[in-house]
Protein backbone atom coordinates (compact mmCIF):
# COMPACT_ATOMS: atom_id res chain seq x y z
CA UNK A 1 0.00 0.00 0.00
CA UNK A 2 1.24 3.53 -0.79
CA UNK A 3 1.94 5.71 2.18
CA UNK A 4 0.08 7.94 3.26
CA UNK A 5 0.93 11.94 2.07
CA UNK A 6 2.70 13.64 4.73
CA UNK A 7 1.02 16.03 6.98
CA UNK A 8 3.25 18.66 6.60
CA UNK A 9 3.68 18.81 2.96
CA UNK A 10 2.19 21.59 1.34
CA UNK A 11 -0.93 22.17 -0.94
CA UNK A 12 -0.65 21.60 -4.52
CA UNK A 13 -2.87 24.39 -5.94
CA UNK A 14 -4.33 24.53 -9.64
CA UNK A 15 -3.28 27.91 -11.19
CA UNK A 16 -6.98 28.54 -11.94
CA UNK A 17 -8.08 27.49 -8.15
CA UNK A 18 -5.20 29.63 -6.62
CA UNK A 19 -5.77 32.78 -9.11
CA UNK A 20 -9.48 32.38 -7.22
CA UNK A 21 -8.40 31.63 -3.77
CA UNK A 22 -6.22 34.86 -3.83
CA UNK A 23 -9.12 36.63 -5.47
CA UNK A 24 -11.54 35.94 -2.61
CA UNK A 25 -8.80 36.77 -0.39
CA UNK A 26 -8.68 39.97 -1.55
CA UNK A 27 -12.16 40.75 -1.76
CA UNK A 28 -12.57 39.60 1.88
CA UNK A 29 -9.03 41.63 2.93
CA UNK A 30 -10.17 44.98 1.46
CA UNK A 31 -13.77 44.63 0.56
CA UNK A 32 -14.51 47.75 -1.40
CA UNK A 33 -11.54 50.25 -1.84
CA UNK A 34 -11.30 54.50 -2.90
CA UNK A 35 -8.05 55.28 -4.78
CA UNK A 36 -6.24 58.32 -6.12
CA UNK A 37 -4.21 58.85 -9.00
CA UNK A 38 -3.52 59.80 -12.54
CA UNK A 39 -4.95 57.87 -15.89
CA UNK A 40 -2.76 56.33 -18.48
CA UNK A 41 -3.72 54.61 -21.63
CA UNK A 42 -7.53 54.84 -21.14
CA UNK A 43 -9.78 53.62 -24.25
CA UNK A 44 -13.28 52.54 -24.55
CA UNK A 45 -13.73 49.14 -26.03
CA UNK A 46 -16.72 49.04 -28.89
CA UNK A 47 -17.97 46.77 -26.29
CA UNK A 48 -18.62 50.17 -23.95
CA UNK A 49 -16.00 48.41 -21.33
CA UNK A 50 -12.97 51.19 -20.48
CA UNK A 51 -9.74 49.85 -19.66
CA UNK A 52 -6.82 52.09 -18.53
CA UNK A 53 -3.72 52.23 -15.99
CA UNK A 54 -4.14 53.99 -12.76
CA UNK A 55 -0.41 55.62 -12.25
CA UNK A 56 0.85 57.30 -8.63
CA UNK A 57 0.09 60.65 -8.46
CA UNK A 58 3.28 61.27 -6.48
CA UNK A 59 5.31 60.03 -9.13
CA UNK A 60 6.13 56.82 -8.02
CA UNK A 61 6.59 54.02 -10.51
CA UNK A 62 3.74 51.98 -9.23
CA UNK A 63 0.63 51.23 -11.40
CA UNK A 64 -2.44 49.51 -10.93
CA UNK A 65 -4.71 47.91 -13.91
CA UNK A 66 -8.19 48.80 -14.17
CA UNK A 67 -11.85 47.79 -15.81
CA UNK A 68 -14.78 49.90 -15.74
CA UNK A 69 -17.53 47.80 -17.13
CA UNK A 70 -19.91 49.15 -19.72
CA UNK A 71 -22.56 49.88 -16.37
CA UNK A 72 -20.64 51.91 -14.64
CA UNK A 73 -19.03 53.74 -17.48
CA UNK A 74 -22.21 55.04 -18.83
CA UNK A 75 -22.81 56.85 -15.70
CA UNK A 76 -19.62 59.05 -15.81
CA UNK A 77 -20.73 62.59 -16.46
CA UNK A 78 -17.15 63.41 -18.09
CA UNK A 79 -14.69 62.27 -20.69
CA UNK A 80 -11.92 61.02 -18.96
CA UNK A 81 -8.40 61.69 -20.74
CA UNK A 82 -4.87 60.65 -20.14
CA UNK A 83 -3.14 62.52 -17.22
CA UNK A 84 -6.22 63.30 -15.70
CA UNK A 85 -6.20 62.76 -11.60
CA UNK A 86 -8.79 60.98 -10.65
CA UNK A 87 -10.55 59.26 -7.89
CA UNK A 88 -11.74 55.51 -8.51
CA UNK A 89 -14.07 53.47 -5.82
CA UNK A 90 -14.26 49.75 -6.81
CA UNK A 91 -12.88 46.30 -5.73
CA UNK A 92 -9.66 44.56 -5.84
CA UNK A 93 -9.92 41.31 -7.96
CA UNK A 94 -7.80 38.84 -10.11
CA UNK A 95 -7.79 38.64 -13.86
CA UNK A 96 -7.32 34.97 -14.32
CA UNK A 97 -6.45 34.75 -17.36
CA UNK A 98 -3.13 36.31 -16.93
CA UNK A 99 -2.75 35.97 -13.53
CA UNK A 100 -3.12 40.21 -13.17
CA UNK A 101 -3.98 42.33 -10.15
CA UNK A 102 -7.14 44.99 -11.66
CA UNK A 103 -9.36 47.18 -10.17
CA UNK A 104 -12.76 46.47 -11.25
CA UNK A 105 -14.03 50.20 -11.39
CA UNK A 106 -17.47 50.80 -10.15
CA UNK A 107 -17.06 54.74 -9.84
CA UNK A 108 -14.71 57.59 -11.26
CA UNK A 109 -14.56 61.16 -10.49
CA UNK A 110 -12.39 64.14 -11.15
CA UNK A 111 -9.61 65.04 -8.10
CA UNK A 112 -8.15 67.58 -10.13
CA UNK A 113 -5.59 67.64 -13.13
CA UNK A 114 -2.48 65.21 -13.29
CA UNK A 115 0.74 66.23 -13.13
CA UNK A 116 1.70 65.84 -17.13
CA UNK A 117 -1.35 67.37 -17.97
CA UNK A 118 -0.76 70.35 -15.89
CA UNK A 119 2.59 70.48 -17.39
CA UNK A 120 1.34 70.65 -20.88
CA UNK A 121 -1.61 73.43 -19.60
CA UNK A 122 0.94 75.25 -18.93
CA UNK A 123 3.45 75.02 -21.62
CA UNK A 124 0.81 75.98 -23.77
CA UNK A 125 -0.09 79.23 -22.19
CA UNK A 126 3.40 80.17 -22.46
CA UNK A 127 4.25 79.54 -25.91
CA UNK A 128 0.49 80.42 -26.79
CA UNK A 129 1.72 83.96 -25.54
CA UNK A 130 4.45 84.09 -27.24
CA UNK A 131 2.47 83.69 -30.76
CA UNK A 132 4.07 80.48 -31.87
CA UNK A 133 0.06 79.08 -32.27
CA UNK A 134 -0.96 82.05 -33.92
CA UNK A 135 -3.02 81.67 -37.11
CA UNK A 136 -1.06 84.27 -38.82
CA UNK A 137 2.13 81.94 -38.77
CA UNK A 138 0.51 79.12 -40.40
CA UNK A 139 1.37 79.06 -44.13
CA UNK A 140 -0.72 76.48 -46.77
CA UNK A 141 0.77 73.44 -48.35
CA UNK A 142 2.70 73.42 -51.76
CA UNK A 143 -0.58 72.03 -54.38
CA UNK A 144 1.69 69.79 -55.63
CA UNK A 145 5.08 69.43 -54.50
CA UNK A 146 7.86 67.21 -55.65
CA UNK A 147 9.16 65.46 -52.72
CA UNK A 148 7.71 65.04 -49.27
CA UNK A 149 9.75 64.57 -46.31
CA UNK A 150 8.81 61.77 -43.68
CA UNK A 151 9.84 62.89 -39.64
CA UNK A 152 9.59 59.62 -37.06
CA UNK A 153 11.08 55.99 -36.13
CA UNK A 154 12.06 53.75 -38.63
CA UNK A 155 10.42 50.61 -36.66
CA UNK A 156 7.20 53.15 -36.42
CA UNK A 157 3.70 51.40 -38.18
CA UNK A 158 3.30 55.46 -38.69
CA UNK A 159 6.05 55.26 -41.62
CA UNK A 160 4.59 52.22 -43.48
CA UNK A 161 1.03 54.01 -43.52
CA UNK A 162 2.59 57.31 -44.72
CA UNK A 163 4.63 55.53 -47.45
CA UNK A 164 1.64 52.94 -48.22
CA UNK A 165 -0.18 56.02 -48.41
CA UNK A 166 1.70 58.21 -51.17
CA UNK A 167 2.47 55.45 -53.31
CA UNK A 168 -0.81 54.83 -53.95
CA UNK A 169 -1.65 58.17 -54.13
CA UNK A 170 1.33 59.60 -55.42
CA UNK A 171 3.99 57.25 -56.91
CA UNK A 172 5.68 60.95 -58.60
CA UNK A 173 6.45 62.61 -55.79
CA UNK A 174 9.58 61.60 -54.01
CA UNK A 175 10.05 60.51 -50.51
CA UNK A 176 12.63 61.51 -47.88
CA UNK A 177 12.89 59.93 -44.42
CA UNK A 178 14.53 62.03 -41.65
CA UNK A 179 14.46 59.13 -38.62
CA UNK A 180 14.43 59.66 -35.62
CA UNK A 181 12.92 57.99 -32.37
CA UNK A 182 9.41 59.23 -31.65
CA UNK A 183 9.25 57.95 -27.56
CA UNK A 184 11.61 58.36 -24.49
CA UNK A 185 14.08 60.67 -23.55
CA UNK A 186 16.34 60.27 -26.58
CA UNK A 187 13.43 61.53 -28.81
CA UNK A 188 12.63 65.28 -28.42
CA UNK A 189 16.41 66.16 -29.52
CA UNK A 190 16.20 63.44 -31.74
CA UNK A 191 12.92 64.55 -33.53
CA UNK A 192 14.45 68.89 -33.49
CA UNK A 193 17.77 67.44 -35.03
CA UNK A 194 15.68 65.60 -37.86
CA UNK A 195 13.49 68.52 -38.48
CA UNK A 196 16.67 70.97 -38.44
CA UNK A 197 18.11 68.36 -41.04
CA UNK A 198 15.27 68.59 -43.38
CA UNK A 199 15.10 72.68 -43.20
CA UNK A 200 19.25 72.37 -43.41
CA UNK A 201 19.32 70.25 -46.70
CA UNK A 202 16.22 72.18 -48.36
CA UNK A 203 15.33 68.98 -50.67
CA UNK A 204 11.44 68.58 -50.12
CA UNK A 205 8.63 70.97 -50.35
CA UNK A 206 6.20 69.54 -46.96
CA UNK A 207 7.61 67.71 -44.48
CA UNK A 208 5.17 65.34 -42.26
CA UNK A 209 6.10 65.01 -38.70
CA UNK A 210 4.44 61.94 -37.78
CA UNK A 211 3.75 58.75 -35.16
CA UNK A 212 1.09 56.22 -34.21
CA UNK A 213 -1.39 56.34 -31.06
CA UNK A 214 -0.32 55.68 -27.28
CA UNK A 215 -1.25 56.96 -23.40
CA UNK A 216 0.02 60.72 -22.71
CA UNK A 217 3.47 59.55 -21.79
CA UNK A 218 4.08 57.90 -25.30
CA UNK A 219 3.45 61.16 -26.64
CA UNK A 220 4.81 63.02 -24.52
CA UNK A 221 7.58 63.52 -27.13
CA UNK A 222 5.64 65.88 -29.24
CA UNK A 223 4.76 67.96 -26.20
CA UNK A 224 8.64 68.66 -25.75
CA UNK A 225 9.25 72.54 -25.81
CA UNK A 226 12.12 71.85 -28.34
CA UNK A 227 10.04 69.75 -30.91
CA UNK A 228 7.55 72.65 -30.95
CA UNK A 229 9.81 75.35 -31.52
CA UNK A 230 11.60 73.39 -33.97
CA UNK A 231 8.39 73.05 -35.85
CA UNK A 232 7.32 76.86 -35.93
CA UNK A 233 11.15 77.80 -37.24
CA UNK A 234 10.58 75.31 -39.93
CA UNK A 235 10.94 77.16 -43.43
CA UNK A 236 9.23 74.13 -45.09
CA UNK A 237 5.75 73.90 -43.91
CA UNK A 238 4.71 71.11 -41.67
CA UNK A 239 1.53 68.63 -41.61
CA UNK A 240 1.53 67.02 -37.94
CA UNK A 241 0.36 63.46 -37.71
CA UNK A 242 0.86 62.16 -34.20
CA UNK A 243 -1.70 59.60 -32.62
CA UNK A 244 -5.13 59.39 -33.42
CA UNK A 245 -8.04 62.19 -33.80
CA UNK A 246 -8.28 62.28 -30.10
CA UNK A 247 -5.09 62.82 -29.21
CA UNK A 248 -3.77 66.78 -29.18
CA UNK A 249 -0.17 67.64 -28.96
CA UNK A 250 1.39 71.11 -28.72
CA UNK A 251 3.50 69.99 -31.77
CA UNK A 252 -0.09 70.35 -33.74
CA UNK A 253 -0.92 73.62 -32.59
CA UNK A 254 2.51 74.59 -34.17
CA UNK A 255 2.46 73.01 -37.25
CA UNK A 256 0.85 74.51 -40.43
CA UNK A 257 -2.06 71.72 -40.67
CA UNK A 258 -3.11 69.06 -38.16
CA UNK A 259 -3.58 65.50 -39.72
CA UNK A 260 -5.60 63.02 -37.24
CA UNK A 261 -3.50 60.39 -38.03
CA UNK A 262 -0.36 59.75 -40.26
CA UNK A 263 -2.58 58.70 -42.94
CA UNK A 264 -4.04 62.01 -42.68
CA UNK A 265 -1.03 63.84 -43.11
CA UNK A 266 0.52 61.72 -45.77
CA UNK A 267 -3.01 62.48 -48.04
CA UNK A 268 -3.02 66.34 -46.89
CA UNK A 269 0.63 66.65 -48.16
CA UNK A 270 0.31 64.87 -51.70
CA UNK A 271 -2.99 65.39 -53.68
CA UNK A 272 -4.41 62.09 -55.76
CA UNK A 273 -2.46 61.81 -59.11
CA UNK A 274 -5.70 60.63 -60.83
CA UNK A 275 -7.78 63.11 -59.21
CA UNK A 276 -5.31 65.66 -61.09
CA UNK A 277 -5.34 64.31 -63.72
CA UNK A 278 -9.06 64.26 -64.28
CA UNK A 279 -8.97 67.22 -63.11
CA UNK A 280 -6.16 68.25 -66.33
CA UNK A 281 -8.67 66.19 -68.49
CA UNK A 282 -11.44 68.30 -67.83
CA UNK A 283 -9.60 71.34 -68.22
CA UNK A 284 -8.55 70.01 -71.99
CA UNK A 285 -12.32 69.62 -72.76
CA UNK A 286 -12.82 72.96 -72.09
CA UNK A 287 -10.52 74.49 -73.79
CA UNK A 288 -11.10 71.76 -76.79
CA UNK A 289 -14.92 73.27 -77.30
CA UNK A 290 -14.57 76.90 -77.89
CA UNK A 291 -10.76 76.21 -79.89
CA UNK A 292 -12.82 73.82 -82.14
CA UNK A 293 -15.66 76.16 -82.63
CA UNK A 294 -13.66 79.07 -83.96
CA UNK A 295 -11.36 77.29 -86.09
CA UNK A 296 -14.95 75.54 -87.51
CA UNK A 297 -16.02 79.59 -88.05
CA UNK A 298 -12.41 80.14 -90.10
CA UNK A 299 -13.39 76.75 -92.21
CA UNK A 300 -16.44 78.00 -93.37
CA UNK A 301 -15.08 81.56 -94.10
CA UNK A 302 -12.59 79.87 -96.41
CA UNK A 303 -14.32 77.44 -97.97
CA UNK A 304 -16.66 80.79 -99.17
CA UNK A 305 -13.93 81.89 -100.81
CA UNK A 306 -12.39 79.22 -102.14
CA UNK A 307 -15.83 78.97 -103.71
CA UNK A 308 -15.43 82.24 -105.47
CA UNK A 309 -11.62 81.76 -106.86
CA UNK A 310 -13.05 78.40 -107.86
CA UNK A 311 -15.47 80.49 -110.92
CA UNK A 312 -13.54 83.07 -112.00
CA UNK A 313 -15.33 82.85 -115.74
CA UNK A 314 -18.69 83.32 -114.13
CA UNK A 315 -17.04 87.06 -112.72
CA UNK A 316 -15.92 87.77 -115.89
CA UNK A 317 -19.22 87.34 -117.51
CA UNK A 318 -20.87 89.21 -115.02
CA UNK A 319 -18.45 91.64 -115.71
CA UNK A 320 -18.88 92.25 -119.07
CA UNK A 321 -22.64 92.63 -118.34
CA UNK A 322 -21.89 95.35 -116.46
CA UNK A 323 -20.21 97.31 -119.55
């Protein structure tokens, strides 16, 4: 007979019966909970679920996962945005499926502005003041330039959209890439380097300054004071194409023309060959009609008169008549 398991060996746990143990021990431990602190990444599922990342508002590196559920998110009164400080009642639970910490949200309300966001407020003012957003400065796009330039990473989806984009739009107009990382501290001298290259070397006609989506802190980047002032001194004018329509970055408010997305930009910065040249076509046609009229008018006039040299006996006898 096998012996019997020893009393003092420990419990061999399913990881789907220990995700739940823990999560009943934390429901029972803390029961429902109120915490502080600043969004990240927030986004509304088509679902009407929210999920987001509830960062220290002290700064700290700690973060804690979060789920408001379609119920509870049609009862906020506010439109909550990245870097916003906020106050969240709900309960500590376990996502089982990866084993995740989350805070299933049954409440959220405003507790003031976050500390990035407050940063950008007042960046903003400042360089508002200064007239570096003015309307004024903003200059229109060349119709059709010859070569566009291209501003972000090399590993960014934003610069296979922007090329897929103009080649199929277009395939004339030439492409130049200025690279340069578009997220973490390496990227706002990066990104005023690459658009001081492109105004240095003079070889395109727009330039696109460009990158995909993220939370406040991914594009952060295109807050930077030096990115923005880089933009206004541009002497090529600049489409900005940085997230997605939500997302606002002071880098827009200083570029020529706003893009929501790097589509966008890439299709405001290079019209539609065949739409110009339908557009040509049309123009042909109209200056076909009236051409082909008047030189119609001349035909007739001539062919009068060749008419008449074509008799000349008949004048002469008509002549003689006359005498």
């Amino acid at each position: 007979m096998a012996d019997a398991p020893s009393a003092s060996a420990p419990q061999v746990w399913g990881v789907a019966a220990l995700l739940l143990a823990i999560g009943d021990a934390l429901a029972a431990r803390f029961g429902a909970v109120a915490v502080a602190g600043e969004l990240s990444g927030f986004s509304r599922a088509p679902s009407g679920h929210c999920y987001f990342t509830l960062k220290d508002a002290d700064g700290d590196a700690a973060t804690l996962r979060c789920a408001m559920f379609r119920r509870a998110a049609a009862l906020l009164d506010f439109v909550p945005r990245d870097g916003q400080r906020v106050t969240l009642r709900g309960r500590l639970a376990v996502y089982e499926p990866r084993g995740e910490l989350q805070l299933v949200v049954e409440s959220m309300r405003p507790a003031g502005e976050g500390t990035l966001y407050e940063q950008f407020l007042r960046l903003k003012a400042r360089l508002e003041a200064e007239g570096l957003f003015d309307a004024s400065r903003k200059r229109a796009l060349p119709r059709f330039p010859r070569a566009v330039g291209v501003v972000t990473s090399l590993a960014a989806a934003a610069l296979h959209d922007v090329l897929s984009a103009l080649a199929r739009r277009a395939p004339h107009v030439r492409v130049v890439v200025y690279p340069a990382p578009v997220q973490g501290p390496d990227a706002p001298p990066a990104l005023a380097a690459a658009i001081a290259t492109a105004a240095r070397r003079a070889e395109v006609d727009t330039l696109i300054v460009c990158r995909g989506g993220g939370s406040l802190e991914d594009l952060w980047a295109f807050n930077d004071e030096r990115v923005v002032r880089a933009i206004a001194a541009s002497p090529i004018p600049v489409v900005c194409g940085v997230g997605h329509e939500t997302d606002v970055t002071l880098a827009d408010f200083a570029a020529d023309l706003r893009a929501p997305t790097p589509t966008a930009a890439a299709e405001l910065a290079a019209p539609s060959q065949r739409q110009a040249l339908e557009q040509l076509d049309a123009l042909a046609l109209r200056l076909h009609r009236p051409l082909r009229r008047t030189l119609d008018a001349h035909a007739q006039r001539l062919d009068q008169r060749a008419l008449q040299l074509a008799r000349p006996s008949a004048l002469l006898a008509a002549h003689r008549q006359r005498q």
